Tab-separated table of C-alpha atoms in Angstrom:
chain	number	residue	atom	x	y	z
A	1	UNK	CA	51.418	66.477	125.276
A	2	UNK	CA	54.017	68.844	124.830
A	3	UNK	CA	57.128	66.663	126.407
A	4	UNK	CA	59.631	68.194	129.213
A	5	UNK	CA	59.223	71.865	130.066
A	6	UNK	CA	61.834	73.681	132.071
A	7	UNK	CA	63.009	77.251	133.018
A	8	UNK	CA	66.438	78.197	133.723
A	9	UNK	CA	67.221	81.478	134.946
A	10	UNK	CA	69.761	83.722	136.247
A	11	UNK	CA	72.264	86.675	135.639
A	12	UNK	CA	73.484	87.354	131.910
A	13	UNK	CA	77.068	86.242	131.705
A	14	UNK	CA	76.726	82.998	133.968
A	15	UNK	CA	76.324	80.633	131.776
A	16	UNK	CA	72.645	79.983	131.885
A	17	UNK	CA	71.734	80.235	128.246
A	18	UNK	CA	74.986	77.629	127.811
A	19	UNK	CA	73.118	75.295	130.157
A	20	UNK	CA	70.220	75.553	127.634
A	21	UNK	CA	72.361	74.875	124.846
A	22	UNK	CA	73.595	72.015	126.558
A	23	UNK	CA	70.069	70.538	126.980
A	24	UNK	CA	69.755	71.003	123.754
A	25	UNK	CA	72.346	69.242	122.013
A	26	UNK	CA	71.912	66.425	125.008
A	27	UNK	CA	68.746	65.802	123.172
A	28	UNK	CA	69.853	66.389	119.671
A	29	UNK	CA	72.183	63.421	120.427
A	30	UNK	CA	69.409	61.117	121.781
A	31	UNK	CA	67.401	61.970	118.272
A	32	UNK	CA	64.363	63.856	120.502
A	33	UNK	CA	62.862	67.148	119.428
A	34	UNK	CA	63.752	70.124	121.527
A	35	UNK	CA	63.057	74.023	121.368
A	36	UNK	CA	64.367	76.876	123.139
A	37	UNK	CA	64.312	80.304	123.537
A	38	UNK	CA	66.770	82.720	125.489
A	39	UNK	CA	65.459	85.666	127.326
A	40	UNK	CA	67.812	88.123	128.062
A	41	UNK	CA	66.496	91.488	126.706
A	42	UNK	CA	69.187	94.404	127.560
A	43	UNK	CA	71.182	92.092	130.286
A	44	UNK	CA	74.263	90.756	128.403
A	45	UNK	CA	76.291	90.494	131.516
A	46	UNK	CA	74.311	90.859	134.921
A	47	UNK	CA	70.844	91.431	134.303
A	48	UNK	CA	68.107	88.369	134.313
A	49	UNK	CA	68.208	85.916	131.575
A	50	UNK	CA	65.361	83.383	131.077
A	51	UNK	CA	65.827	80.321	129.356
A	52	UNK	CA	62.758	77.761	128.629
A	53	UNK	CA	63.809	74.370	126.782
A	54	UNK	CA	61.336	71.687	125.894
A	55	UNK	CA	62.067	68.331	125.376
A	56	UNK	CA	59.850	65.889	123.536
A	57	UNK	CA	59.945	62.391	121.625
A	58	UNK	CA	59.753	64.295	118.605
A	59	UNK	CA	60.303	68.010	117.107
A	60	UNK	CA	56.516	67.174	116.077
A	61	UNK	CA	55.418	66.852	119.850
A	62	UNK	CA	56.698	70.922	120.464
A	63	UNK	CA	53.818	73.249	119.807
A	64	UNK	CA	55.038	75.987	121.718
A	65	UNK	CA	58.596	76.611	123.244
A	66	UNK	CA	57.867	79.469	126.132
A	67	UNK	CA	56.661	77.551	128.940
A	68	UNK	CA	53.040	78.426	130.422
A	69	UNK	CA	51.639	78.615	133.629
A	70	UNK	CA	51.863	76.030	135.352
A	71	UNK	CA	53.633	73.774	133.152
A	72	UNK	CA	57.232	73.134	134.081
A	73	UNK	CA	58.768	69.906	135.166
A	74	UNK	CA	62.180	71.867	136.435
A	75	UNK	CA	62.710	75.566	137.537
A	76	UNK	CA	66.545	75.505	137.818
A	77	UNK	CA	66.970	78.508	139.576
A	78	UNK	CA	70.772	80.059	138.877
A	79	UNK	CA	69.596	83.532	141.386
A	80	UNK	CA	67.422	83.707	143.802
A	81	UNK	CA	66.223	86.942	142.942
A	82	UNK	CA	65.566	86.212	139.309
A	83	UNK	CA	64.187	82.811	140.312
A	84	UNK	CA	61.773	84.923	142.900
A	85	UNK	CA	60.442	86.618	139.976
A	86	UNK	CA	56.862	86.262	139.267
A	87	UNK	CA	57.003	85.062	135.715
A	88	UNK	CA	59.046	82.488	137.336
A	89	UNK	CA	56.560	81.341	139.994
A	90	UNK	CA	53.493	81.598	137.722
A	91	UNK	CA	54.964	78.460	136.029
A	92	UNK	CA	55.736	76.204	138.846
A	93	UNK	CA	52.713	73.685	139.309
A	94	UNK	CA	52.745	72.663	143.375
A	95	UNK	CA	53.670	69.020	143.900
A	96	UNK	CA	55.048	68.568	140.176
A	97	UNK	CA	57.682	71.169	139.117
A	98	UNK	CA	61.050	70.185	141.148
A	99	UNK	CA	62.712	73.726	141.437
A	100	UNK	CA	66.273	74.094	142.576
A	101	UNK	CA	67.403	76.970	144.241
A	102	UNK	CA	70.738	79.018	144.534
A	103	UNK	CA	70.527	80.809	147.904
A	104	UNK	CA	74.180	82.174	147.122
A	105	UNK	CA	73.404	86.232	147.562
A	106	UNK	CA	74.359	87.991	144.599
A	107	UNK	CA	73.763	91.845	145.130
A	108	UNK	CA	71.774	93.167	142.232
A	109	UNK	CA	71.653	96.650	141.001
A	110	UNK	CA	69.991	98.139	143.868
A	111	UNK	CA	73.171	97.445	145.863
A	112	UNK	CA	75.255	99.782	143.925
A	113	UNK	CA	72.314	102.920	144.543
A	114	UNK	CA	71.642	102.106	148.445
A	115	UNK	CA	74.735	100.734	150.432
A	116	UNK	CA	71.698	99.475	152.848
A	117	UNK	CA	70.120	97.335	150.570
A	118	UNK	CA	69.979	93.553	151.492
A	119	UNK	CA	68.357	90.509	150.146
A	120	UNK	CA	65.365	89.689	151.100
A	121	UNK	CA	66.526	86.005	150.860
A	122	UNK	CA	63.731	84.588	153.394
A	123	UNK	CA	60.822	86.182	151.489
A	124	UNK	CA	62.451	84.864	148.170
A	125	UNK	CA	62.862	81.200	149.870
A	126	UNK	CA	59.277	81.189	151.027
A	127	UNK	CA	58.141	82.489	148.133
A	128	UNK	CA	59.609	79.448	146.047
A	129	UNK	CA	58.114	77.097	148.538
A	130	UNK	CA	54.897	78.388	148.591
A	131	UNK	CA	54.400	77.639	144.548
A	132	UNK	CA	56.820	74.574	144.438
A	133	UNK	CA	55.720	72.947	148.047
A	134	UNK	CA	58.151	69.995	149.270
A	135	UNK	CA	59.838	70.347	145.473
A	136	UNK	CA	61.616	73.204	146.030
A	137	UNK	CA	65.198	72.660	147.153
A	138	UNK	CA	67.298	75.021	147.844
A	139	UNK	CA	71.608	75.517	148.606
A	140	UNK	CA	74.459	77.580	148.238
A	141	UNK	CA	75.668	75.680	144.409
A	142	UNK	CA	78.270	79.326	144.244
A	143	UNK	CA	79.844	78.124	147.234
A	144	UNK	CA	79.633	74.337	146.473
A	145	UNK	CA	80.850	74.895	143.019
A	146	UNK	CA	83.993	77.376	144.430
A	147	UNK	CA	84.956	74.486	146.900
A	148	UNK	CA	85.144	71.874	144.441
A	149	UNK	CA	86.418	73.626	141.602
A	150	UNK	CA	88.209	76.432	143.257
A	151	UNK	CA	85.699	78.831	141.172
A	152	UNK	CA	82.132	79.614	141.178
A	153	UNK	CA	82.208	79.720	137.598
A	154	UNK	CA	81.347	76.216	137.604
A	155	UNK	CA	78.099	76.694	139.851
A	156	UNK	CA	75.224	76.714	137.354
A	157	UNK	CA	76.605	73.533	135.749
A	158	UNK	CA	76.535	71.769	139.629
A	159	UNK	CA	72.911	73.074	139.557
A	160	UNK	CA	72.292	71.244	135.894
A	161	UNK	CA	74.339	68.065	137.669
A	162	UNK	CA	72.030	68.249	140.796
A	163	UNK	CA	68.937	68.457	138.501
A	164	UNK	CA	70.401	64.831	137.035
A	165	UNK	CA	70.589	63.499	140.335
A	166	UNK	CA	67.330	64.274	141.291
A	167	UNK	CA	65.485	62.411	138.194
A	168	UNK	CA	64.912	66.458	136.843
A	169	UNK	CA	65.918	65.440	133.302
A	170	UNK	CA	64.425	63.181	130.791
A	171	UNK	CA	68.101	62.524	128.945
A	172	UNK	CA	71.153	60.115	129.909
A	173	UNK	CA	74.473	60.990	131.645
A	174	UNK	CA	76.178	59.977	128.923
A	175	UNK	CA	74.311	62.276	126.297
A	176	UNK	CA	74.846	65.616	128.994
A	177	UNK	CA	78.613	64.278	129.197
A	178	UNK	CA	79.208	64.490	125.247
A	179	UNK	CA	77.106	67.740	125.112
A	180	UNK	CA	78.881	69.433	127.786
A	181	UNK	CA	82.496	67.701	125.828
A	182	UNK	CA	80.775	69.293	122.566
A	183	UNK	CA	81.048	72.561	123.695
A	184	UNK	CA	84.291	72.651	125.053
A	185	UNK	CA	84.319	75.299	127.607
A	186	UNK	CA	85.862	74.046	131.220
A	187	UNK	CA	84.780	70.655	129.759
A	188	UNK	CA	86.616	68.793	133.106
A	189	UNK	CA	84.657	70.694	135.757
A	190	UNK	CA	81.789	70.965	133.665
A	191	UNK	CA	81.310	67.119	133.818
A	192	UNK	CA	82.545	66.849	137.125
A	193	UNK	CA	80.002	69.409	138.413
């Protein structure tokens, strides 16, 4: 038994590998092992980014960090695009893996080289369901997070909140709170979200 397996994934810049970190030091503070690896290859700022965290009883219980097919507990899905992505689906197990969707549309690449180009945000949605079945959730958090907060910067963090609320993570409120405090970026609407 390897613990807690989740993937969080998105656009470079967005603050999912900060949602990782988070998770991390949430579980550094509850003494529990955790691993986790960021993959962003070339995308700095816009391109996917792939985070997989594990979280065990003990750094002893973490034999591998990259999470395997069907083996995660939480997709926390930052775009739909990148969450649509095969390597993405290939881990969801049906009935187990609770995977939150954002179904805000955030024009990729493509946009900027056909001014035709849309979303295919139904095929995406049904693609999620089909591998996550009555797990898969799915809302705007972008336009959640910009009505709360007046921003949508804080919209991955309202997905990592929603996750909470949902029984999606094996730590406490108060350990994400003093994480999210420990890093001290937007700490306010961080928690709030």
């Amino acid at each position: 038994e390897q613990g807690w397996a989740a993937i969080i994934d998105g656009v470079g810049g967005t603050g999912v590998v900060t949602i990782g970190a988070v998770l991390g030091m949430a579980a550094h503070l509850e003494e529990k092992g955790c691993g986790m690896i960021d993959m962003a290859g070339l995308a700095q700022k816009g391109g996917s980014v792939f985070t997989h965290v594990r979280i065990a009883r003990s750094p002893d219980d973490i034999h591998a960090i990259r999470v395997s097919a069907g083996k995660a507990d939480l997709v926390l899905g930052c775009d739909l695009v990148v969450s649509g992505a095969q390597k993405v689906l290939a881990a969801v197990r049906e009935g187990h893996t609770i995977f939150l969707a954002n179904t805000a549309e955030i024009m990729p690449g493509e946009f900027t080289r056909s001014a035709d180009f849309s979303l295919p945000v139904e095929r995406l949605k049904k693609a999620i369901s089909t591998a996550a079945g009555d797990k898969a959730h799915f809302f705007d958090a972008t336009r959640t997070a910009t009505a709360l907060f007046g921003s949508s910067l804080g919209a991955n963090m309202f997905m990592l909140g929603f996750a909470f609320q949902h029984g999606g993570l094996p730590l406490s409120a108060e350990a994400v709170e003093k994480a999210i405090e420990l890093n001290g970026q937007a700490v306010a609407m961080n928690v709030s979200a």
